mmCIF file with all atom_site columns, C-alpha atoms in Angstrom:
data_model
loop_
_atom_site.group_PDB
_atom_site.id
_atom_site.type_symbol
_atom_site.label_atom_id
_atom_site.label_alt_id
_atom_site.label_comp_id
_atom_site.label_asym_id
_atom_site.label_entity_id
_atom_site.label_seq_id
_atom_site.pdbx_PDB_ins_code
_atom_site.Cartn_x
_atom_site.Cartn_y
_atom_site.Cartn_z
_atom_site.occupancy
_atom_site.B_iso_or_equiv
_atom_site.pdbx_formal_charge
_atom_site.auth_seq_id
_atom_site.auth_comp_id
_atom_site.auth_asym_id
_atom_site.auth_atom_id
_atom_site.pdbx_PDB_model_num
ATOM 1   C CA . ASP M 1 1   ? 0.123   0.397  0.002   1.00 0.00 ? 1   ASP M CA 1
ATOM 2   C CA . THR M 1 2   ? 1.668   3.185  -0.930  1.00 0.00 ? 2   THR M CA 1
ATOM 3   C CA . ALA M 1 3   ? 1.246   5.622  1.870   1.00 0.00 ? 3   ALA M CA 1
ATOM 4   C CA . VAL M 1 4   ? 1.492   8.646  0.003   1.00 0.00 ? 4   VAL M CA 1
ATOM 5   C CA . SER M 1 5   ? 0.783   8.540  -4.015  1.00 0.00 ? 5   SER M CA 1
ATOM 6   C CA . GLN M 1 6   ? 0.255   11.347 -6.680  1.00 0.00 ? 6   GLN M CA 1
ATOM 7   C CA . THR M 1 7   ? -0.320  10.682 -10.135 1.00 0.00 ? 7   THR M CA 1
ATOM 8   C CA . PRO M 1 8   ? 1.021   10.831 -13.282 1.00 0.00 ? 8   PRO M CA 1
ATOM 9   C CA . LYS M 1 9   ? 4.345   10.389 -12.382 1.00 0.00 ? 9   LYS M CA 1
ATOM 10  C CA . TYR M 1 10  ? 5.409   11.504 -15.705 1.00 0.00 ? 10  TYR M CA 1
ATOM 11  C CA . LEU M 1 11  ? 3.779   15.157 -17.642 1.00 0.00 ? 11  LEU M CA 1
ATOM 12  C CA . VAL M 1 12  ? 4.970   16.276 -21.107 1.00 0.00 ? 12  VAL M CA 1
ATOM 13  C CA . THR M 1 13  ? 2.908   18.878 -22.296 1.00 0.00 ? 13  THR M CA 1
ATOM 14  C CA . GLN M 1 14  ? 3.331   22.391 -24.401 1.00 0.00 ? 14  GLN M CA 1
ATOM 15  C CA . MET M 1 15  ? 3.357   25.636 -22.966 1.00 0.00 ? 15  MET M CA 1
ATOM 16  C CA . GLY M 1 16  ? -0.128  27.141 -22.076 1.00 0.00 ? 16  GLY M CA 1
ATOM 17  C CA . ASN M 1 17  ? -1.947  24.229 -21.375 1.00 0.00 ? 17  ASN M CA 1
ATOM 18  C CA . ASP M 1 18  ? -3.269  23.276 -18.282 1.00 0.00 ? 18  ASP M CA 1
ATOM 19  C CA . LYS M 1 19  ? -2.678  20.081 -16.206 1.00 0.00 ? 19  LYS M CA 1
ATOM 20  C CA . SER M 1 20  ? -3.400  19.450 -13.030 1.00 0.00 ? 20  SER M CA 1
ATOM 21  C CA . ILE M 1 21  ? -1.521  16.697 -10.250 1.00 0.00 ? 21  ILE M CA 1
ATOM 22  C CA . LYS M 1 22  ? -3.662  14.634 -7.917  1.00 0.00 ? 22  LYS M CA 1
ATOM 23  C CA . CYS M 1 23  ? -2.053  13.347 -4.368  1.00 0.00 ? 23  CYS M CA 1
ATOM 24  C CA . GLU M 1 24  ? -3.616  10.731 -2.504  1.00 0.00 ? 24  GLU M CA 1
ATOM 25  C CA . GLN M 1 25  ? -2.417  10.009 1.275   1.00 0.00 ? 25  GLN M CA 1
ATOM 26  C CA . ASN M 1 26  ? -3.565  6.898  3.446   1.00 0.00 ? 26  ASN M CA 1
ATOM 27  C CA . LEU M 1 27  ? -1.971  7.934  6.625   1.00 0.00 ? 27  LEU M CA 1
ATOM 28  C CA . GLY M 1 28  ? -4.637  9.278  8.061   1.00 0.00 ? 28  GLY M CA 1
ATOM 29  C CA . HIS M 1 29  ? -2.466  12.586 8.445   1.00 0.00 ? 29  HIS M CA 1
ATOM 30  C CA . ASP M 1 30  ? -3.996  16.138 8.551   1.00 0.00 ? 30  ASP M CA 1
ATOM 31  C CA . THR M 1 31  ? -1.433  17.741 6.791   1.00 0.00 ? 31  THR M CA 1
ATOM 32  C CA . MET M 1 32  ? -0.114  18.107 3.104   1.00 0.00 ? 32  MET M CA 1
ATOM 33  C CA . TYR M 1 33  ? 2.182   19.818 0.759   1.00 0.00 ? 33  TYR M CA 1
ATOM 34  C CA . TRP M 1 34  ? 3.094   20.992 -2.755  1.00 0.00 ? 34  TRP M CA 1
ATOM 35  C CA . TYR M 1 35  ? 6.838   21.143 -2.867  1.00 0.00 ? 35  TYR M CA 1
ATOM 36  C CA . LYS M 1 36  ? 8.838   21.942 -6.291  1.00 0.00 ? 36  LYS M CA 1
ATOM 37  C CA . GLN M 1 37  ? 12.495  20.266 -6.551  1.00 0.00 ? 37  GLN M CA 1
ATOM 38  C CA . ASP M 1 38  ? 13.609  22.419 -9.422  1.00 0.00 ? 38  ASP M CA 1
ATOM 39  C CA . SER M 1 39  ? 17.182  20.500 -11.278 1.00 0.00 ? 39  SER M CA 1
ATOM 40  C CA . LYS M 1 40  ? 19.560  21.699 -8.992  1.00 0.00 ? 40  LYS M CA 1
ATOM 41  C CA . LYS M 1 41  ? 17.449  19.671 -6.611  1.00 0.00 ? 41  LYS M CA 1
ATOM 42  C CA . PHE M 1 42  ? 16.651  22.617 -4.349  1.00 0.00 ? 42  PHE M CA 1
ATOM 43  C CA . LEU M 1 43  ? 13.340  22.036 -2.614  1.00 0.00 ? 43  LEU M CA 1
ATOM 44  C CA . LYS M 1 44  ? 10.713  24.665 -2.394  1.00 0.00 ? 44  LYS M CA 1
ATOM 45  C CA . ILE M 1 45  ? 7.683   24.748 -0.249  1.00 0.00 ? 45  ILE M CA 1
ATOM 46  C CA . MET M 1 46  ? 4.420   25.775 -2.135  1.00 0.00 ? 46  MET M CA 1
ATOM 47  C CA . PHE M 1 47  ? 1.771   25.246 -0.478  1.00 0.00 ? 47  PHE M CA 1
ATOM 48  C CA . SER M 1 48  ? 0.072   23.633 2.733   1.00 0.00 ? 48  SER M CA 1
ATOM 49  C CA . TYR M 1 49  ? -3.584  22.433 4.050   1.00 0.00 ? 49  TYR M CA 1
ATOM 50  C CA . ASN M 1 50  ? -3.982  21.489 7.116   1.00 0.00 ? 50  ASN M CA 1
ATOM 51  C CA . ASN M 1 51  ? -7.709  20.046 7.556   1.00 0.00 ? 51  ASN M CA 1
ATOM 52  C CA . LYS M 1 52  ? -8.656  21.074 3.809   1.00 0.00 ? 52  LYS M CA 1
ATOM 53  C CA . GLU M 1 53  ? -7.629  24.495 5.434   1.00 0.00 ? 53  GLU M CA 1
ATOM 54  C CA . LEU M 1 54  ? -5.130  26.441 3.496   1.00 0.00 ? 54  LEU M CA 1
ATOM 55  C CA . ILE M 1 55  ? -1.881  27.540 6.135   1.00 0.00 ? 55  ILE M CA 1
ATOM 56  C CA . ILE M 1 56  ? 0.719   27.997 3.852   1.00 0.00 ? 56  ILE M CA 1
ATOM 57  C CA . ASN M 1 57  ? 0.675   29.733 0.239   1.00 0.00 ? 57  ASN M CA 1
ATOM 58  C CA . GLU M 1 58  ? 4.261   30.452 -0.773  1.00 0.00 ? 58  GLU M CA 1
ATOM 59  C CA . THR M 1 59  ? 4.621   33.384 -3.221  1.00 0.00 ? 59  THR M CA 1
ATOM 60  C CA . VAL M 1 60  ? 4.147   31.239 -6.220  1.00 0.00 ? 60  VAL M CA 1
ATOM 61  C CA . PRO M 1 61  ? 2.380   32.256 -9.455  1.00 0.00 ? 61  PRO M CA 1
ATOM 62  C CA . ASN M 1 62  ? -1.215  32.431 -9.265  1.00 0.00 ? 62  ASN M CA 1
ATOM 63  C CA . ARG M 1 63  ? -1.237  30.025 -12.320 1.00 0.00 ? 63  ARG M CA 1
ATOM 64  C CA . PHE M 1 64  ? -0.713  27.684 -9.439  1.00 0.00 ? 64  PHE M CA 1
ATOM 65  C CA . SER M 1 65  ? -3.917  27.094 -7.803  1.00 0.00 ? 65  SER M CA 1
ATOM 66  C CA . PRO M 1 66  ? -4.307  23.923 -4.989  1.00 0.00 ? 66  PRO M CA 1
ATOM 67  C CA . LYS M 1 67  ? -7.455  22.298 -4.082  1.00 0.00 ? 67  LYS M CA 1
ATOM 68  C CA . SER M 1 68  ? -8.303  20.250 -1.135  1.00 0.00 ? 68  SER M CA 1
ATOM 69  C CA . PRO M 1 69  ? -11.475 17.532 -1.629  1.00 0.00 ? 69  PRO M CA 1
ATOM 70  C CA . ASP M 1 70  ? -10.735 16.399 1.784   1.00 0.00 ? 70  ASP M CA 1
ATOM 71  C CA . LYS M 1 71  ? -7.780  15.825 4.084   1.00 0.00 ? 71  LYS M CA 1
ATOM 72  C CA . ALA M 1 72  ? -6.545  12.776 2.446   1.00 0.00 ? 72  ALA M CA 1
ATOM 73  C CA . HIS M 1 73  ? -6.349  14.768 -0.918  1.00 0.00 ? 73  HIS M CA 1
ATOM 74  C CA . LEU M 1 74  ? -4.498  17.690 -2.333  1.00 0.00 ? 74  LEU M CA 1
ATOM 75  C CA . ASN M 1 75  ? -4.149  18.016 -6.391  1.00 0.00 ? 75  ASN M CA 1
ATOM 76  C CA . LEU M 1 76  ? -2.169  20.822 -7.712  1.00 0.00 ? 76  LEU M CA 1
ATOM 77  C CA . HIS M 1 77  ? -3.702  22.568 -11.013 1.00 0.00 ? 77  HIS M CA 1
ATOM 78  C CA . ILE M 1 78  ? -1.241  24.505 -12.868 1.00 0.00 ? 78  ILE M CA 1
ATOM 79  C CA . ASN M 1 79  ? -2.924  27.188 -15.903 1.00 0.00 ? 79  ASN M CA 1
ATOM 80  C CA . SER M 1 80  ? -0.780  28.459 -18.678 1.00 0.00 ? 80  SER M CA 1
ATOM 81  C CA . LEU M 1 81  ? 2.098   26.646 -18.584 1.00 0.00 ? 81  LEU M CA 1
ATOM 82  C CA . GLU M 1 82  ? 5.484   28.453 -19.160 1.00 0.00 ? 82  GLU M CA 1
ATOM 83  C CA . LEU M 1 83  ? 9.023   26.607 -19.275 1.00 0.00 ? 83  LEU M CA 1
ATOM 84  C CA . GLY M 1 84  ? 10.104  27.463 -15.937 1.00 0.00 ? 84  GLY M CA 1
ATOM 85  C CA . ASP M 1 85  ? 7.424   25.160 -14.521 1.00 0.00 ? 85  ASP M CA 1
ATOM 86  C CA . SER M 1 86  ? 9.226   22.024 -15.878 1.00 0.00 ? 86  SER M CA 1
ATOM 87  C CA . ALA M 1 87  ? 10.392  20.375 -12.834 1.00 0.00 ? 87  ALA M CA 1
ATOM 88  C CA . VAL M 1 88  ? 9.600   17.911 -10.297 1.00 0.00 ? 88  VAL M CA 1
ATOM 89  C CA . TYR M 1 89  ? 6.742   17.905 -8.027  1.00 0.00 ? 89  TYR M CA 1
ATOM 90  C CA . PHE M 1 90  ? 6.167   16.311 -4.151  1.00 0.00 ? 90  PHE M CA 1
ATOM 91  C CA . CYS M 1 91  ? 3.177   16.000 -2.793  1.00 0.00 ? 91  CYS M CA 1
ATOM 92  C CA . ALA M 1 92  ? 3.260   15.196 1.373   1.00 0.00 ? 92  ALA M CA 1
ATOM 93  C CA . SER M 1 93  ? 2.316   14.325 4.397   1.00 0.00 ? 93  SER M CA 1
ATOM 94  C CA . SER M 1 94  ? 2.628   14.985 8.354   1.00 0.00 ? 94  SER M CA 1
ATOM 95  C CA . PRO M 1 95  ? 0.059   13.797 10.898  1.00 0.00 ? 95  PRO M CA 1
ATOM 96  C CA . GLY M 1 96  ? -0.045  18.005 12.220  1.00 0.00 ? 96  GLY M CA 1
ATOM 97  C CA . GLN M 1 97  ? -0.508  20.240 14.722  1.00 0.00 ? 97  GLN M CA 1
ATOM 98  C CA . GLY M 1 98  ? -0.116  18.840 18.294  1.00 0.00 ? 98  GLY M CA 1
ATOM 99  C CA . ARG M 1 99  ? 0.893   15.599 16.862  1.00 0.00 ? 99  ARG M CA 1
ATOM 100 C CA . ASN M 1 100 ? 3.339   16.745 14.305  1.00 0.00 ? 100 ASN M CA 1
ATOM 101 C CA . THR M 1 101 ? 6.602   15.006 14.530  1.00 0.00 ? 101 THR M CA 1
ATOM 102 C CA . GLY M 1 102 ? 8.261   17.506 11.748  1.00 0.00 ? 102 GLY M CA 1
ATOM 103 C CA . GLU M 1 103 ? 8.198   14.089 9.631   1.00 0.00 ? 103 GLU M CA 1
ATOM 104 C CA . LEU M 1 104 ? 6.815   14.854 6.113   1.00 0.00 ? 104 LEU M CA 1
ATOM 105 C CA . PHE M 1 105 ? 6.207   11.745 4.248   1.00 0.00 ? 105 PHE M CA 1
ATOM 106 C CA . PHE M 1 106 ? 6.638   12.365 0.402   1.00 0.00 ? 106 PHE M CA 1
ATOM 107 C CA . GLY M 1 107 ? 5.229   10.380 -2.496  1.00 0.00 ? 107 GLY M CA 1
ATOM 108 C CA . GLU M 1 108 ? 7.679   9.822  -5.244  1.00 0.00 ? 108 GLU M CA 1
ATOM 109 C CA . GLY M 1 109 ? 7.383   12.740 -7.615  1.00 0.00 ? 109 GLY M CA 1
ATOM 110 C CA . SER M 1 110 ? 5.711   13.841 -10.588 1.00 0.00 ? 110 SER M CA 1
ATOM 111 C CA . ARG M 1 111 ? 8.082   14.890 -13.451 1.00 0.00 ? 111 ARG M CA 1
ATOM 112 C CA . LEU M 1 112 ? 6.514   17.936 -15.632 1.00 0.00 ? 112 LEU M CA 1
ATOM 113 C CA . THR M 1 113 ? 7.995   18.599 -18.087 1.00 0.00 ? 113 THR M CA 1
ATOM 114 C CA . VAL M 1 114 ? 7.131   21.578 -20.406 1.00 0.00 ? 114 VAL M CA 1
ATOM 115 C CA . LEU M 1 115 ? 7.848   21.815 -24.168 1.00 0.00 ? 115 LEU M CA 1
ATOM 116 C CA . ALA U 2 1   ? 17.571  35.082 9.043   1.00 0.00 ? 1   ALA U CA 1
ATOM 117 C CA . GLN U 2 2   ? 16.413  31.284 9.500   1.00 0.00 ? 2   GLN U CA 1
ATOM 118 C CA . SER U 2 3   ? 18.884  29.264 7.034   1.00 0.00 ? 3   SER U CA 1
ATOM 119 C CA . VAL U 2 4   ? 20.120  25.736 6.318   1.00 0.00 ? 4   VAL U CA 1
ATOM 120 C CA . THR U 2 5   ? 23.163  25.677 5.363   1.00 0.00 ? 5   THR U CA 1
ATOM 121 C CA . GLN U 2 6   ? 25.273  22.063 3.646   1.00 0.00 ? 6   GLN U CA 1
ATOM 122 C CA . PRO U 2 7   ? 28.669  23.211 2.132   1.00 0.00 ? 7   PRO U CA 1
ATOM 123 C CA . ASP U 2 8   ? 29.283  20.461 0.696   1.00 0.00 ? 8   ASP U CA 1
ATOM 124 C CA . ILE U 2 9   ? 27.586  19.952 -2.906  1.00 0.00 ? 9   ILE U CA 1
ATOM 125 C CA . HIS U 2 10  ? 28.820  16.469 -3.739  1.00 0.00 ? 10  HIS U CA 1
ATOM 126 C CA . ILE U 2 11  ? 31.039  14.168 -1.701  1.00 0.00 ? 11  ILE U CA 1
ATOM 127 C CA . THR U 2 12  ? 32.853  10.694 -3.131  1.00 0.00 ? 12  THR U CA 1
ATOM 128 C CA . VAL U 2 13  ? 33.799  8.134  -0.729  1.00 0.00 ? 13  VAL U CA 1
ATOM 129 C CA . SER U 2 14  ? 34.983  4.541  -1.074  1.00 0.00 ? 14  SER U CA 1
ATOM 130 C CA . GLU U 2 15  ? 32.741  1.644  -0.319  1.00 0.00 ? 15  GLU U CA 1
ATOM 131 C CA . GLY U 2 16  ? 33.147  0.542  2.987   1.00 0.00 ? 16  GLY U CA 1
ATOM 132 C CA . ALA U 2 17  ? 34.992  4.185  4.116   1.00 0.00 ? 17  ALA U CA 1
ATOM 133 C CA . SER U 2 18  ? 33.041  6.526  6.897   1.00 0.00 ? 18  SER U CA 1
ATOM 134 C CA . LEU U 2 19  ? 31.318  9.371  6.129   1.00 0.00 ? 19  LEU U CA 1
ATOM 135 C CA . GLU U 2 20  ? 29.987  12.845 7.349   1.00 0.00 ? 20  GLU U CA 1
ATOM 136 C CA . LEU U 2 21  ? 27.932  15.250 5.828   1.00 0.00 ? 21  LEU U CA 1
ATOM 137 C CA . ARG U 2 22  ? 27.773  18.414 7.117   1.00 0.00 ? 22  ARG U CA 1
ATOM 138 C CA . CYS U 2 23  ? 25.031  21.054 7.952   1.00 0.00 ? 23  CYS U CA 1
ATOM 139 C CA . ASN U 2 24  ? 24.718  23.948 9.989   1.00 0.00 ? 24  ASN U CA 1
ATOM 140 C CA . TYR U 2 25  ? 21.465  25.805 10.554  1.00 0.00 ? 25  TYR U CA 1
ATOM 141 C CA . SER U 2 26  ? 20.556  29.664 12.057  1.00 0.00 ? 26  SER U CA 1
ATOM 142 C CA . TYR U 2 27  ? 17.357  29.207 13.504  1.00 0.00 ? 27  TYR U CA 1
ATOM 143 C CA . GLY U 2 28  ? 15.566  32.101 16.254  1.00 0.00 ? 28  GLY U CA 1
ATOM 144 C CA . ALA U 2 29  ? 14.068  29.393 18.387  1.00 0.00 ? 29  ALA U CA 1
ATOM 145 C CA . THR U 2 30  ? 14.552  25.600 19.615  1.00 0.00 ? 30  THR U CA 1
ATOM 146 C CA . PRO U 2 31  ? 15.203  23.832 16.328  1.00 0.00 ? 31  PRO U CA 1
ATOM 147 C CA . TYR U 2 32  ? 14.448  20.803 15.744  1.00 0.00 ? 32  TYR U CA 1
ATOM 148 C CA . LEU U 2 33  ? 16.251  18.897 13.398  1.00 0.00 ? 33  LEU U CA 1
ATOM 149 C CA . PHE U 2 34  ? 16.202  16.700 10.473  1.00 0.00 ? 34  PHE U CA 1
ATOM 150 C CA . TRP U 2 35  ? 17.972  14.678 7.902   1.00 0.00 ? 35  TRP U CA 1
ATOM 151 C CA . TYR U 2 36  ? 16.392  13.310 4.782   1.00 0.00 ? 36  TYR U CA 1
ATOM 152 C CA . VAL U 2 37  ? 17.489  10.927 2.121   1.00 0.00 ? 37  VAL U CA 1
ATOM 153 C CA . GLN U 2 38  ? 16.686  11.199 -1.299  1.00 0.00 ? 38  GLN U CA 1
ATOM 154 C CA . SER U 2 39  ? 17.267  8.155  -3.856  1.00 0.00 ? 39  SER U CA 1
ATOM 155 C CA . PRO U 2 40  ? 17.337  8.754  -7.525  1.00 0.00 ? 40  PRO U CA 1
ATOM 156 C CA . GLY U 2 41  ? 14.082  8.836  -8.951  1.00 0.00 ? 41  GLY U CA 1
ATOM 157 C CA . GLN U 2 42  ? 12.240  8.807  -5.481  1.00 0.00 ? 42  GLN U CA 1
ATOM 158 C CA . GLY U 2 43  ? 10.671  10.974 -2.872  1.00 0.00 ? 43  GLY U CA 1
ATOM 159 C CA . LEU U 2 44  ? 12.609  11.823 0.412   1.00 0.00 ? 44  LEU U CA 1
ATOM 160 C CA . GLN U 2 45  ? 12.748  9.660  3.089   1.00 0.00 ? 45  GLN U CA 1
ATOM 161 C CA . LEU U 2 46  ? 13.489  10.901 6.740   1.00 0.00 ? 46  LEU U CA 1
ATOM 162 C CA . LEU U 2 47  ? 16.880  9.399  8.112   1.00 0.00 ? 47  LEU U CA 1
ATOM 163 C CA . LEU U 2 48  ? 16.490  11.031 11.594  1.00 0.00 ? 48  LEU U CA 1
ATOM 164 C CA . LYS U 2 49  ? 15.275  13.382 13.807  1.00 0.00 ? 49  LYS U CA 1
ATOM 165 C CA . TYR U 2 50  ? 16.672  15.547 16.806  1.00 0.00 ? 50  TYR U CA 1
ATOM 166 C CA . PHE U 2 51  ? 13.890  17.489 18.853  1.00 0.00 ? 51  PHE U CA 1
ATOM 167 C CA . SER U 2 52  ? 15.226  17.268 22.479  1.00 0.00 ? 52  SER U CA 1
ATOM 168 C CA . GLY U 2 53  ? 17.156  14.731 25.055  1.00 0.00 ? 53  GLY U CA 1
ATOM 169 C CA . ASP U 2 54  ? 20.563  13.176 23.559  1.00 0.00 ? 54  ASP U CA 1
ATOM 170 C CA . THR U 2 55  ? 21.950  14.937 21.190  1.00 0.00 ? 55  THR U CA 1
ATOM 171 C CA . LEU U 2 56  ? 23.350  12.136 19.437  1.00 0.00 ? 56  LEU U CA 1
ATOM 172 C CA . VAL U 2 57  ? 20.386  10.617 17.480  1.00 0.00 ? 57  VAL U CA 1
ATOM 173 C CA . GLN U 2 58  ? 20.242  7.215  15.422  1.00 0.00 ? 58  GLN U CA 1
ATOM 174 C CA . GLY U 2 59  ? 18.707  7.054  12.500  1.00 0.00 ? 59  GLY U CA 1
ATOM 175 C CA . ILE U 2 60  ? 17.526  4.333  10.122  1.00 0.00 ? 60  ILE U CA 1
ATOM 176 C CA . LYS U 2 61  ? 20.090  2.450  7.858   1.00 0.00 ? 61  LYS U CA 1
ATOM 177 C CA . GLY U 2 62  ? 22.615  2.652  10.138  1.00 0.00 ? 62  GLY U CA 1
ATOM 178 C CA . PHE U 2 63  ? 22.776  6.974  10.306  1.00 0.00 ? 63  PHE U CA 1
ATOM 179 C CA . GLU U 2 64  ? 23.650  8.637  12.793  1.00 0.00 ? 64  GLU U CA 1
ATOM 180 C CA . ALA U 2 65  ? 24.255  12.735 13.663  1.00 0.00 ? 65  ALA U CA 1
ATOM 181 C CA . GLU U 2 66  ? 25.191  14.844 16.366  1.00 0.00 ? 66  GLU U CA 1
ATOM 182 C CA . PHE U 2 67  ? 23.524  18.156 17.009  1.00 0.00 ? 67  PHE U CA 1
ATOM 183 C CA . LYS U 2 68  ? 26.095  20.503 18.597  1.00 0.00 ? 68  LYS U CA 1
ATOM 184 C CA . ARG U 2 69  ? 24.071  23.664 19.926  1.00 0.00 ? 69  ARG U CA 1
ATOM 185 C CA . SER U 2 70  ? 27.153  25.919 20.305  1.00 0.00 ? 70  SER U CA 1
ATOM 186 C CA . GLN U 2 71  ? 28.487  24.934 16.833  1.00 0.00 ? 71  GLN U CA 1
ATOM 187 C CA . SER U 2 72  ? 24.868  24.836 15.236  1.00 0.00 ? 72  SER U CA 1
ATOM 188 C CA . SER U 2 73  ? 25.659  22.090 13.578  1.00 0.00 ? 73  SER U CA 1
ATOM 189 C CA . PHE U 2 74  ? 23.662  18.734 12.794  1.00 0.00 ? 74  PHE U CA 1
ATOM 190 C CA . ASN U 2 75  ? 26.190  16.416 10.543  1.00 0.00 ? 75  ASN U CA 1
ATOM 191 C CA . LEU U 2 76  ? 25.593  13.121 9.909   1.00 0.00 ? 76  LEU U CA 1
ATOM 192 C CA . ARG U 2 77  ? 27.878  10.278 10.125  1.00 0.00 ? 77  ARG U CA 1
ATOM 193 C CA . LYS U 2 78  ? 28.053  6.797  8.987   1.00 0.00 ? 78  LYS U CA 1
ATOM 194 C CA . PRO U 2 79  ? 30.747  4.142  9.914   1.00 0.00 ? 79  PRO U CA 1
ATOM 195 C CA . SER U 2 80  ? 30.948  2.274  6.867   1.00 0.00 ? 80  SER U CA 1
ATOM 196 C CA . VAL U 2 81  ? 29.115  3.185  3.533   1.00 0.00 ? 81  VAL U CA 1
ATOM 197 C CA . HIS U 2 82  ? 27.721  0.684  1.234   1.00 0.00 ? 82  HIS U CA 1
ATOM 198 C CA . TRP U 2 83  ? 26.736  1.833  -2.779  1.00 0.00 ? 83  TRP U CA 1
ATOM 199 C CA . SER U 2 84  ? 23.306  1.553  -2.109  1.00 0.00 ? 84  SER U CA 1
ATOM 200 C CA . ASP U 2 85  ? 23.972  4.598  0.161   1.00 0.00 ? 85  ASP U CA 1
ATOM 201 C CA . ALA U 2 86  ? 24.444  7.136  -2.852  1.00 0.00 ? 86  ALA U CA 1
ATOM 202 C CA . ALA U 2 87  ? 21.651  9.030  -2.877  1.00 0.00 ? 87  ALA U CA 1
ATOM 203 C CA . GLU U 2 88  ? 20.858  12.781 -2.222  1.00 0.00 ? 88  GLU U CA 1
ATOM 204 C CA . TYR U 2 89  ? 21.314  14.302 1.574   1.00 0.00 ? 89  TYR U CA 1
ATOM 205 C CA . PHE U 2 90  ? 19.241  16.801 2.868   1.00 0.00 ? 90  PHE U CA 1
ATOM 206 C CA . CYS U 2 91  ? 19.483  18.280 6.124   1.00 0.00 ? 91  CYS U CA 1
ATOM 207 C CA . ALA U 2 92  ? 16.569  20.539 7.263   1.00 0.00 ? 92  ALA U CA 1
ATOM 208 C CA . VAL U 2 93  ? 15.516  22.883 10.561  1.00 0.00 ? 93  VAL U CA 1
ATOM 209 C CA . GLY U 2 94  ? 11.821  23.481 12.024  1.00 0.00 ? 94  GLY U CA 1
ATOM 210 C CA . GLY U 2 95  ? 10.104  24.640 15.143  1.00 0.00 ? 95  GLY U CA 1
ATOM 211 C CA . ARG U 2 96  ? 7.523   22.959 16.571  1.00 0.00 ? 96  ARG U CA 1
ATOM 212 C CA . SER U 2 97  ? 4.708   23.418 15.032  1.00 0.00 ? 97  SER U CA 1
ATOM 213 C CA . ASN U 2 98  ? 7.083   22.727 11.415  1.00 0.00 ? 98  ASN U CA 1
ATOM 214 C CA . TYR U 2 99  ? 4.625   23.106 8.991   1.00 0.00 ? 99  TYR U CA 1
ATOM 215 C CA . GLN U 2 100 ? 7.451   24.872 7.231   1.00 0.00 ? 100 GLN U CA 1
ATOM 216 C CA . LEU U 2 101 ? 10.711  23.642 7.128   1.00 0.00 ? 101 LEU U CA 1
ATOM 217 C CA . ILE U 2 102 ? 14.054  25.486 6.094   1.00 0.00 ? 102 ILE U CA 1
ATOM 218 C CA . TRP U 2 103 ? 15.599  22.916 3.965   1.00 0.00 ? 103 TRP U CA 1
ATOM 219 C CA . GLY U 2 104 ? 19.358  22.767 2.705   1.00 0.00 ? 104 GLY U CA 1
ATOM 220 C CA . ALA U 2 105 ? 20.439  22.469 -0.702  1.00 0.00 ? 105 ALA U CA 1
ATOM 221 C CA . GLY U 2 106 ? 21.343  18.852 -0.267  1.00 0.00 ? 106 GLY U CA 1
ATOM 222 C CA . THR U 2 107 ? 24.699  16.895 -0.538  1.00 0.00 ? 107 THR U CA 1
ATOM 223 C CA . LYS U 2 108 ? 24.756  14.525 -3.390  1.00 0.00 ? 108 LYS U CA 1
ATOM 224 C CA . LEU U 2 109 ? 26.700  11.443 -1.741  1.00 0.00 ? 109 LEU U CA 1
ATOM 225 C CA . ILE U 2 110 ? 28.744  9.146  -4.599  1.00 0.00 ? 110 ILE U CA 1
ATOM 226 C CA . ILE U 2 111 ? 30.339  5.618  -3.582  1.00 0.00 ? 111 ILE U CA 1
ATOM 227 C CA . LYS U 2 112 ? 33.563  4.229  -5.520  1.00 0.00 ? 112 LYS U CA 1
ATOM 228 C CA . PRO U 2 113 ? 33.750  1.221  -5.787  1.00 0.00 ? 113 PRO U CA 1
#
């Protein structure tokens, strides 16, 4: 059973298109995250939701919109894709405030290539 | 300013040799410290963490790390590396709420046969 699963694993698309990445966790965690990892492996947090409430919204273009239909799911929709959006996007979860051990459980990543 | 510095972009070690990866942090409150490992094509996995207590912490895969408050360091060590340890290693620091970790830039570990 995969704890944090993301789909798709690979995504190749043209500039200007709109795409979504889905994430689901079966750990019962309260908090979920989206991270972007660039070609130099630098990790940048994008968003975090705690029990479906947005708690971290870093400075990312508003073309990126997260959606959390329930606490087990956090999807990422990207409009009008640009070349600079090419990266690996990681979803992660953690137990949440009060029970937060600081341990993040990561998905395997979704590699987005914009042509 | 809060930051994590991993001074070595990459390190090459012979299989069976000992390893130390450096991590220095700057954090305004009591730090919670973490080491994560990312194998090629994979997500990150927690190796170990330090919250309080014994400053030498043991993790998975035979790794350990030592918290030195006076040096603001949290270096990762392993007595004898295996080829399967080749990966990217990330140090991170956070506070009690830990919604947002501060990440280092990573150190790539290369293992020589």
